[in-house]
Short mmCIF file of C-alpha atoms in Angstrom, two decimals:
data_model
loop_
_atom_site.label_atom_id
_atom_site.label_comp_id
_atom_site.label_asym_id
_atom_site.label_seq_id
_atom_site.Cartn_x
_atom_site.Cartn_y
_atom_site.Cartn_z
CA UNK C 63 -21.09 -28.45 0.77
CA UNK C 64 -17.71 -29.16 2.66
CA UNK C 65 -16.68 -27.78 5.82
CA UNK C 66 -14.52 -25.53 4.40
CA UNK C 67 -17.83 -24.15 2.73
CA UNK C 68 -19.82 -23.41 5.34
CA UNK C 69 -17.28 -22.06 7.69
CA UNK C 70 -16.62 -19.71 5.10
CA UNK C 71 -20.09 -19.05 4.53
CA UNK C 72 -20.51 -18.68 8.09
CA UNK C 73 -17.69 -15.56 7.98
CA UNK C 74 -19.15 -13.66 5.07
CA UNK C 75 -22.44 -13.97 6.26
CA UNK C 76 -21.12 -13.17 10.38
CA UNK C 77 -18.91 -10.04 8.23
CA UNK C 78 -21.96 -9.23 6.29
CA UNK C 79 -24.54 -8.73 9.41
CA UNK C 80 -22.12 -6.21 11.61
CA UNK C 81 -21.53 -4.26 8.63
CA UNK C 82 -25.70 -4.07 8.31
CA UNK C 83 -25.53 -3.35 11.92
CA UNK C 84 -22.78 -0.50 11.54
CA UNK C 85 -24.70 0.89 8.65
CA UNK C 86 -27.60 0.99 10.62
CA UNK C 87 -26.07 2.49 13.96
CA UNK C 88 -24.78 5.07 11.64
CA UNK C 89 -27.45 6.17 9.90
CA UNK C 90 -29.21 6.39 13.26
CA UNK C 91 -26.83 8.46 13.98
CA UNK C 92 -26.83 10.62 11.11
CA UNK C 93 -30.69 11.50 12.14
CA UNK C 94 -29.84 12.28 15.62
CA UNK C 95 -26.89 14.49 14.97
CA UNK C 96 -27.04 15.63 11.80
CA UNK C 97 -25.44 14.70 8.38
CA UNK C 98 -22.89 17.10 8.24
CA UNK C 99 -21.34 16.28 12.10
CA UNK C 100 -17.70 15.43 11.99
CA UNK C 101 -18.03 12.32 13.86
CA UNK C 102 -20.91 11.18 11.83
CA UNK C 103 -19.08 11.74 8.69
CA UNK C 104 -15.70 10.09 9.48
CA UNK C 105 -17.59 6.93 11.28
CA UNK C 106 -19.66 6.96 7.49
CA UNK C 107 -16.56 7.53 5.61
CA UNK C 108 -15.15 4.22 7.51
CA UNK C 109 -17.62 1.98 7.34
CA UNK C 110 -18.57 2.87 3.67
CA UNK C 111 -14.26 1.49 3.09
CA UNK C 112 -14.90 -1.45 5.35
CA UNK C 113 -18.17 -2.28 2.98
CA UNK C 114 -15.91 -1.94 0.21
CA UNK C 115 -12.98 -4.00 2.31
CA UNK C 116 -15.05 -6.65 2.80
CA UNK C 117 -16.56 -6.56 -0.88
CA UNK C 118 -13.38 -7.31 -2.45
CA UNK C 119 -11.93 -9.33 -0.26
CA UNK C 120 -15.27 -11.32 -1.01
CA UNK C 121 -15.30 -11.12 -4.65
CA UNK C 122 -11.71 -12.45 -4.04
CA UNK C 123 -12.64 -15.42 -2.60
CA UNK C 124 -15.44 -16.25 -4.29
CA UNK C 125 -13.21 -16.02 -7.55
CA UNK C 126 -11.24 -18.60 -5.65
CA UNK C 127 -7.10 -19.06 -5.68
CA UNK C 128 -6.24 -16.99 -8.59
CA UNK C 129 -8.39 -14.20 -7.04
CA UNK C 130 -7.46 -14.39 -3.64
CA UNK C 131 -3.42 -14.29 -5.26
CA UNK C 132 -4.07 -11.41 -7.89
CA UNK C 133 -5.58 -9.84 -4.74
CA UNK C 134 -2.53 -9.76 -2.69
CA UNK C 135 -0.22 -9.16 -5.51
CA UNK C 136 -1.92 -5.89 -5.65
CA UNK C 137 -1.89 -4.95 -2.20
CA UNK C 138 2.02 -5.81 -2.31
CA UNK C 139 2.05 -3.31 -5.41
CA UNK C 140 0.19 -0.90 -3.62
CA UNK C 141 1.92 -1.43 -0.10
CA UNK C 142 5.81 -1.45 -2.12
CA UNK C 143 4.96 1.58 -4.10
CA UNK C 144 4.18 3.77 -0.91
CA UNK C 145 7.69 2.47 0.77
CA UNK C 146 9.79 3.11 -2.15
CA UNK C 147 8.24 6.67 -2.14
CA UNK C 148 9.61 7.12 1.54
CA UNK C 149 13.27 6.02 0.89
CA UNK C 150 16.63 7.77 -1.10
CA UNK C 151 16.23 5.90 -3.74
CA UNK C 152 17.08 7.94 -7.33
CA UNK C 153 17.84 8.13 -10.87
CA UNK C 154 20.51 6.14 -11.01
CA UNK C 155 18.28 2.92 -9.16
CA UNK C 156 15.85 3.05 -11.81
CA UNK C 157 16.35 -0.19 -13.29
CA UNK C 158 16.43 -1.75 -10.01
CA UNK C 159 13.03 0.13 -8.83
CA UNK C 160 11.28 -1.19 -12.20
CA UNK C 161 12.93 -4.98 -12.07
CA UNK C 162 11.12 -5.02 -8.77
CA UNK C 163 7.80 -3.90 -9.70
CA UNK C 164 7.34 -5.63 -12.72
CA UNK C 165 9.62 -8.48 -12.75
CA UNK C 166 10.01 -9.55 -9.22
CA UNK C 167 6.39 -9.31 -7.96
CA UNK C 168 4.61 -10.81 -10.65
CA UNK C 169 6.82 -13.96 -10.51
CA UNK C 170 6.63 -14.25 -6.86
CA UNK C 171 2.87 -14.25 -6.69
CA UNK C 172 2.99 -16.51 -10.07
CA UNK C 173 5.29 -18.92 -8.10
CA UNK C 174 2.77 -18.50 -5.17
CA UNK C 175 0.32 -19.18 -7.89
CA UNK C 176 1.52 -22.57 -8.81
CA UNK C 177 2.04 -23.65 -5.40
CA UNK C 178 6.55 -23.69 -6.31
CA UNK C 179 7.04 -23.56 -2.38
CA UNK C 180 10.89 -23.77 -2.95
CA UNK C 181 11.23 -20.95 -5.18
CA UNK C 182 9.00 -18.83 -3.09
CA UNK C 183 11.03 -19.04 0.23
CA UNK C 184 13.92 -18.27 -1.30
CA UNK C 185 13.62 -15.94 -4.49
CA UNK C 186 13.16 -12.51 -2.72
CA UNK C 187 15.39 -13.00 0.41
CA UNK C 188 18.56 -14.50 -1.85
CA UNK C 189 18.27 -13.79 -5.49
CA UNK C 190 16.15 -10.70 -6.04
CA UNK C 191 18.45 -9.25 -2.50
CA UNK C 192 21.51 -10.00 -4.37
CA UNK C 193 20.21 -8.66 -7.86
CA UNK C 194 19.03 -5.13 -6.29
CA UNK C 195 22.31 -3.55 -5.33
CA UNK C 196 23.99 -5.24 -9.10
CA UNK C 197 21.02 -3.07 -10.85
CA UNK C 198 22.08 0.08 -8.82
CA UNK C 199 26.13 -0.40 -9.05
CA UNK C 200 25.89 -0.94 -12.79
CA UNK C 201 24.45 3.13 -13.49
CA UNK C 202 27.44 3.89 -11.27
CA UNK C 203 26.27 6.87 -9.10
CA UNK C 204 28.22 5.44 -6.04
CA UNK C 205 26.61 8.59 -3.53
CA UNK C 206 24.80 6.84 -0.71
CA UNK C 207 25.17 3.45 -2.30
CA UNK C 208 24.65 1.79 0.86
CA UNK C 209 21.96 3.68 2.48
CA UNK C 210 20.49 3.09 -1.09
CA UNK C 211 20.82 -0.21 -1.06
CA UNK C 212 19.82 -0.96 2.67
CA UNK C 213 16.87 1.14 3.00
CA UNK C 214 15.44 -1.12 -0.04
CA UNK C 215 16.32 -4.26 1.28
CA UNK C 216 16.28 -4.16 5.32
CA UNK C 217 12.17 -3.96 5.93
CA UNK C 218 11.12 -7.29 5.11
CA UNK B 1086 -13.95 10.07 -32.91
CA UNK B 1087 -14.93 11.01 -30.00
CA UNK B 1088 -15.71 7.75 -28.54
CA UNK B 1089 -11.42 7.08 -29.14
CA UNK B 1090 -10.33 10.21 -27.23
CA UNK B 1091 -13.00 9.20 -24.20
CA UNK B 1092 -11.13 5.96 -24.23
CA UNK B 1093 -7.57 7.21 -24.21
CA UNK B 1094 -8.41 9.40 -21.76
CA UNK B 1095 -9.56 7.10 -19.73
CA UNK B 1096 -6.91 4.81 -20.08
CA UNK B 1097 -4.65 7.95 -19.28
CA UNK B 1098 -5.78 8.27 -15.95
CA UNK B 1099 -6.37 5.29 -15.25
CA UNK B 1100 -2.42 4.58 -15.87
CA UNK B 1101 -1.70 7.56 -14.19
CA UNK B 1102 -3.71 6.52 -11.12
CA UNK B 1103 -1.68 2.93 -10.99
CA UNK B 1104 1.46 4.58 -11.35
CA UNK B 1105 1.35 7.17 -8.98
CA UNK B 1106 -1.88 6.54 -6.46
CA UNK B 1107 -1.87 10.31 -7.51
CA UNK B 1108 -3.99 12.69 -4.55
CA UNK B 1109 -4.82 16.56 -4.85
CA UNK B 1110 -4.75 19.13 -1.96
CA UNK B 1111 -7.10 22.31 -1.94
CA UNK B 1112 -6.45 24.32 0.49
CA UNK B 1113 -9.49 23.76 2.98
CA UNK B 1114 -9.99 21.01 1.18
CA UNK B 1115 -12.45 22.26 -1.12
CA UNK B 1116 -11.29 22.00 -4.95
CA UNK B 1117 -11.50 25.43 -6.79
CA UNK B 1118 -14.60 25.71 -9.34
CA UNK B 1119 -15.07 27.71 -12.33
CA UNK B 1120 -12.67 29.11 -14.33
CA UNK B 1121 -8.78 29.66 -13.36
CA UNK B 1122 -5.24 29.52 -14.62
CA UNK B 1123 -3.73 26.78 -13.02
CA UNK B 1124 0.44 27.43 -12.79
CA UNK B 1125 2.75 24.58 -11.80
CA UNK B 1126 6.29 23.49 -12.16
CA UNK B 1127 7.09 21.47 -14.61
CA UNK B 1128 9.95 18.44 -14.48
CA UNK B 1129 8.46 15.63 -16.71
CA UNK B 1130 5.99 15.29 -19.48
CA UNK B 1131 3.38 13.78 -17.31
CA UNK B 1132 3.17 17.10 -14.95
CA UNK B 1133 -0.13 18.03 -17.35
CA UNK B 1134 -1.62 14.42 -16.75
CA UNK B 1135 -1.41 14.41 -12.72
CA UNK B 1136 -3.24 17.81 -13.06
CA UNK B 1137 -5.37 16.76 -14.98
CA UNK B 1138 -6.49 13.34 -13.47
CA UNK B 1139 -6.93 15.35 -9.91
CA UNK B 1140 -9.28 18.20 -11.26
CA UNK B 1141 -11.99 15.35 -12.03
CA UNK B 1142 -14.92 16.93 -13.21
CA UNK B 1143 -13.21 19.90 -14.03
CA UNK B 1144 -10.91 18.51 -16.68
CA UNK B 1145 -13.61 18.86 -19.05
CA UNK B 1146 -13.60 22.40 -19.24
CA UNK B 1147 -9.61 22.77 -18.93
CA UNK B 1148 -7.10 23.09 -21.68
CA UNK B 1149 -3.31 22.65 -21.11
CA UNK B 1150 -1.27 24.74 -22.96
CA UNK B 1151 1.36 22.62 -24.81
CA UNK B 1152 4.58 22.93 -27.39
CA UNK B 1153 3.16 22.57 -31.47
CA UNK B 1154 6.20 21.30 -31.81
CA UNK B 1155 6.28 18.30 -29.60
CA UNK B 1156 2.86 17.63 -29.79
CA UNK B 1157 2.53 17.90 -33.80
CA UNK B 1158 5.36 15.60 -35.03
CA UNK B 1159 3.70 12.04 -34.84
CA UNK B 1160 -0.46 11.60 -36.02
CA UNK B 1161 -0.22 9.79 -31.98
CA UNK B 1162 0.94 12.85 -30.33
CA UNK B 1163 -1.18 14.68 -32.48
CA UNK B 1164 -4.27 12.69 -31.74
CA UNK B 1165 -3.04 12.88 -28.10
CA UNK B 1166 -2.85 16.29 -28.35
CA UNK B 1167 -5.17 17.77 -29.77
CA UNK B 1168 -8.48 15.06 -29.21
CA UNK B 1169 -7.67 13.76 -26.10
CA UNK B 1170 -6.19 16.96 -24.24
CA UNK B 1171 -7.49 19.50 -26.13
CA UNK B 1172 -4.58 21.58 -25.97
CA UNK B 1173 -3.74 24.80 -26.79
CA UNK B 1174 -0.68 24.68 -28.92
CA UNK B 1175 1.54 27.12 -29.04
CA UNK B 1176 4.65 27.72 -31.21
CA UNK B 1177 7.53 28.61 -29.63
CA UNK B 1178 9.43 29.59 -31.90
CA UNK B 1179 9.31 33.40 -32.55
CA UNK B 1180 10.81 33.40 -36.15
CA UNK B 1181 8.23 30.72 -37.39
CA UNK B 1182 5.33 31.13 -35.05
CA UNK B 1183 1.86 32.76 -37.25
CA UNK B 1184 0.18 32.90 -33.86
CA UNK B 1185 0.72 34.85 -31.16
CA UNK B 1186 0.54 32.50 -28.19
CA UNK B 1187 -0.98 34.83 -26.13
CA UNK B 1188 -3.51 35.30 -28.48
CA UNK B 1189 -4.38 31.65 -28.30
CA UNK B 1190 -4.16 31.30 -24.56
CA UNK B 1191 -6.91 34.42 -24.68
CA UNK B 1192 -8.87 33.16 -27.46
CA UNK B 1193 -9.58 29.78 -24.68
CA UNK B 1194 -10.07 32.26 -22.01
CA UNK B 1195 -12.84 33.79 -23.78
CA UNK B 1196 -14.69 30.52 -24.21
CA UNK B 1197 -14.63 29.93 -20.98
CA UNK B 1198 -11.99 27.26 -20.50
CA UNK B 1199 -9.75 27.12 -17.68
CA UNK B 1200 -5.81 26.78 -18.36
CA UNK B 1201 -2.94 24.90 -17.44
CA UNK B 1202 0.32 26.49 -18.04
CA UNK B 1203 4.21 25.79 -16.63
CA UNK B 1204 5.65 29.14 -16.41
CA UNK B 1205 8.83 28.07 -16.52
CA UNK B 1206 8.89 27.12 -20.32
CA UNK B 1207 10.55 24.13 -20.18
CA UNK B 1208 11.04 20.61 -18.46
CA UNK B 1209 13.22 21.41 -15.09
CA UNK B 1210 16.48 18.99 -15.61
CA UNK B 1211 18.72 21.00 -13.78
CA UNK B 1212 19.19 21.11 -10.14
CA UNK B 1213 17.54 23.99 -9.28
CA UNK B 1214 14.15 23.80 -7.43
CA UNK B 1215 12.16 26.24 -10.45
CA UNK B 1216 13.58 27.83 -13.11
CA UNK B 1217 12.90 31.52 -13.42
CA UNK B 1218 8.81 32.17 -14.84
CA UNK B 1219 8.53 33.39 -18.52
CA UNK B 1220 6.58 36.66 -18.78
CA UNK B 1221 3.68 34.91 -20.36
CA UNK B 1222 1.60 34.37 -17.06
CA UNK B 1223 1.65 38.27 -16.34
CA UNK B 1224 0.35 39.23 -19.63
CA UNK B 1225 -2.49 36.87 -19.22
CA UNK B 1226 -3.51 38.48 -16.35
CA UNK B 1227 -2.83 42.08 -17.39
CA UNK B 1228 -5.47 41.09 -20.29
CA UNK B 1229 -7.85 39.18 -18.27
CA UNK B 1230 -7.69 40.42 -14.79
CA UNK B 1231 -10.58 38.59 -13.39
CA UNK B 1232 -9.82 35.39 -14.26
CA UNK B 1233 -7.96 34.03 -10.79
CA UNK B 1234 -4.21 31.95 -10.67
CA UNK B 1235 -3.74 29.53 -9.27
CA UNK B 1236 -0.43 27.67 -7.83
CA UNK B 1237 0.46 24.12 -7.94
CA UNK B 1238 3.21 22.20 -6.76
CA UNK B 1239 3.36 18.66 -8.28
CA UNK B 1240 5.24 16.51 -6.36
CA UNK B 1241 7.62 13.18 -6.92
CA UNK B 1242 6.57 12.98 -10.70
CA UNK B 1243 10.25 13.24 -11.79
CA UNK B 1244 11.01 10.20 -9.60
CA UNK B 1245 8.55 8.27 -11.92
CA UNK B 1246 9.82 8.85 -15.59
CA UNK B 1247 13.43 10.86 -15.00
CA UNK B 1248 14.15 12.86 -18.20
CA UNK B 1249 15.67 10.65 -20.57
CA UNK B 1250 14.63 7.14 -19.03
CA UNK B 1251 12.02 4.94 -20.74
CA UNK B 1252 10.29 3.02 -17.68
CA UNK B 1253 8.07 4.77 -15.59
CA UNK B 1254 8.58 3.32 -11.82
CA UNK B 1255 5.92 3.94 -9.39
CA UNK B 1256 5.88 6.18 -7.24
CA UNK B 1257 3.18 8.22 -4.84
CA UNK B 1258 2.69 11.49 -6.00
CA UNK B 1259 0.46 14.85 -5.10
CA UNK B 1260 -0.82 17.85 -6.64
CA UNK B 1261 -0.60 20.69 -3.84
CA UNK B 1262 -3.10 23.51 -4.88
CA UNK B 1263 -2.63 27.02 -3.53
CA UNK B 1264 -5.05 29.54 -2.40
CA UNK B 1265 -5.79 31.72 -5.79
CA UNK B 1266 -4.22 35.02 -6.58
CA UNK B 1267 -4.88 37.96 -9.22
CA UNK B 1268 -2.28 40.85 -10.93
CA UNK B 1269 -2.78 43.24 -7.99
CA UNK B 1270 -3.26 47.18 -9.40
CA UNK B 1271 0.27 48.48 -10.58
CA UNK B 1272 2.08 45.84 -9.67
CA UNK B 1273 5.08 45.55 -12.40
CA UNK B 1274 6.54 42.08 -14.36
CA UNK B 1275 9.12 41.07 -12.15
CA UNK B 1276 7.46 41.87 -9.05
CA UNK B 1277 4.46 39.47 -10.55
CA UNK B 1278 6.58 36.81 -11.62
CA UNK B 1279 8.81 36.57 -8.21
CA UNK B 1280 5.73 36.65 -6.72
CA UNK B 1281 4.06 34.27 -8.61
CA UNK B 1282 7.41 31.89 -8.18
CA UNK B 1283 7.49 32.28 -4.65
CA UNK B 1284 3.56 30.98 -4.44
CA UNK B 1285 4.37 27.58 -6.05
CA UNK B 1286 7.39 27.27 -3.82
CA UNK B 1287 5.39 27.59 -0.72
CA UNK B 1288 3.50 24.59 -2.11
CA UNK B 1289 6.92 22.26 -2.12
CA UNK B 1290 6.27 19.97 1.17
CA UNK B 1291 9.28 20.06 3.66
CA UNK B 1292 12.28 18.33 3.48
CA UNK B 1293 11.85 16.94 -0.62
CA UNK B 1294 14.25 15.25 -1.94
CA UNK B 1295 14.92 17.48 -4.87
#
């Protein structure tokens, strides 16, 4: 075993005993209070997601790189997918919406992937940022087109 | 057979779930159980699937009530159709049609499945908020008066798959339930059906985009 080993060891076994801990307190609780307490229910419902936090996040790294990148990929699915809900976009930035989500991610995180620092840095702030607002012009709806366009591309 | 349609539907929702992260909201939080007509508005072909995939256990014992005509012209749709969804197809077409559709929507009633039916007839391209409700959901309920309504409001879907585009972009969308209503005593069509349209509007969260 390496360092790197047992210092991660060391974390999911540290991780590992509070969660047994908060499980514990919490079913502790649970007798006290009574299963069907508000508090006791929402502090359950938590650490019940942080169990299953913690589990993935594991099974990530244990898969090793191309677990802890498919990972992360699908938080950055998940995390994209909930921001494009919030914004203007429409119809007519279809294409661009779906070039992002399936062209864009999966070739940043493959460039992540095979460790292509140069392409990383730069593909989403210069290419993919000048290739949105082409994608939306070309449908030409021109209402908004800037409020469109920035509200995509400003939160980085 | 079977086995196939488990699997599609399966891979249904579990498509449906990546797309859209899609949520339901009972009012009080607690989902509906037994039977029920479930009424929504309808702007894309996947309105029935969101519904679906948020009734969970529930699905099992609910039929959507679908176009022949669509869902009869390929042996997919019709597998889709009829294995995986179980739907109750209806012709619409009056001058063809050997079935009364009401009849059909009944004949599910009877067995005890619930219902899932767009009132307004057709996908919603135009920019109004709902198109008027077809006179279908009243006689339903002046036939089977105990059987309880329910609103829905699906939200975002026609962000995801626009009529007439191909891709389907993700987006978050949710299934707003309403508390459930019945054909009061006396109470006339149009009165029903404003009624009724008025319900599913309340649904529609504040400020949406279309």
């Amino acid at each position: 075993m390496n360092g790197y080993h047992t210092s991660l060891m060391s974390l999911l076994f540290g991780v590992l005993a509070v969660l047994i801990t908060a499980s514990i307190v919490a079913f502790l609780l649970a007798q006290k209070k009574g299963h069907d307490d508000p508090l006791v229910e929402n502090l359950t419902a938590r650490i019940n997601a942080w169990w299953v936090m913690a589990g993935v996040l594991g099974l990530a790294f244990w898969v090793g790189r191309s677990g802890v990148v498919i990972l992360f990929a699908a938080c950055s699915f998940a995390a994209l997918r909930e921001f494009v809900t919030l914004t203007n976009v429409r119809r007519a930035d279809t294409w661009m919406l779906a070039a992002l989500f399936y062209v864009a991610l999966p070739l940043q995180y493959w460039a992540v992937w095979t460790d292509w620092y140069g392409f990383v840095s730069i593909f989403i702030p210069v290419y993919v940022f000048l290739g949105m607002p082409i994608l939306s012009a070309i449908r030409g709806e021109t209402d908004n087109f800037l409020i469109r366009v920035a509200e995509v591309q400003w939160p980085r | 057979m079977q086995i196939l349609a488990w699997i599609t539907a399966s891979a249904i929702i579990g498509f449906s779930r990546f797309i859209t992260a899609v949520k339901g909201f009972w009012p009080g939080g607690v989902p509906h159980r037994g039977q029920a007509i479930y009424f929504a508005n309808h702007t894309s072909n996947g309105d029935f699937i969101l519904l679906w995939t948020v009734l969970g256990a529930l699905r099992r014992k609910t039929r959507p009530v679908a176009a022949a005509d669509y869902w009869l012209s390929t042996p997919l749709k019709r597998f889709i159709g009829q294995n995986v969804f179980n739907a109750v197809l209806i012709d619409r077409d009056p001058e063809t049609r050997t079935h009364d559709p009401i009849e059909q929507m009944l004949e599910a009633l009877d067995e005890g499945s619930s219902l899932i039916i767009f009132p307004e007839g057709t996908r919603n391209a135009s920019d109004e908020v709902l198109l008027p409700f077809k006179a279908g959901l009243f006689h339903l309920s002046e036939k089977r008066p105990d059987v309880p309504l329910i609103p829905a409001w699906i939200e975002n879907l026609n962000r995801v798959l626009p009529k007439g585009e191909v891709i389907p972009v993700p987006f978050i969308c949710t299934v707003k339930f309403g508390a459930s209503t019945q054909l009061e005593k006396g109470e006339e069509k149009p009165g029903f059906l404003t009624r009724a349209e008025k319900m599913v509007l309340a649904l529609r969260p504040e400020g949406a985009s279309t």
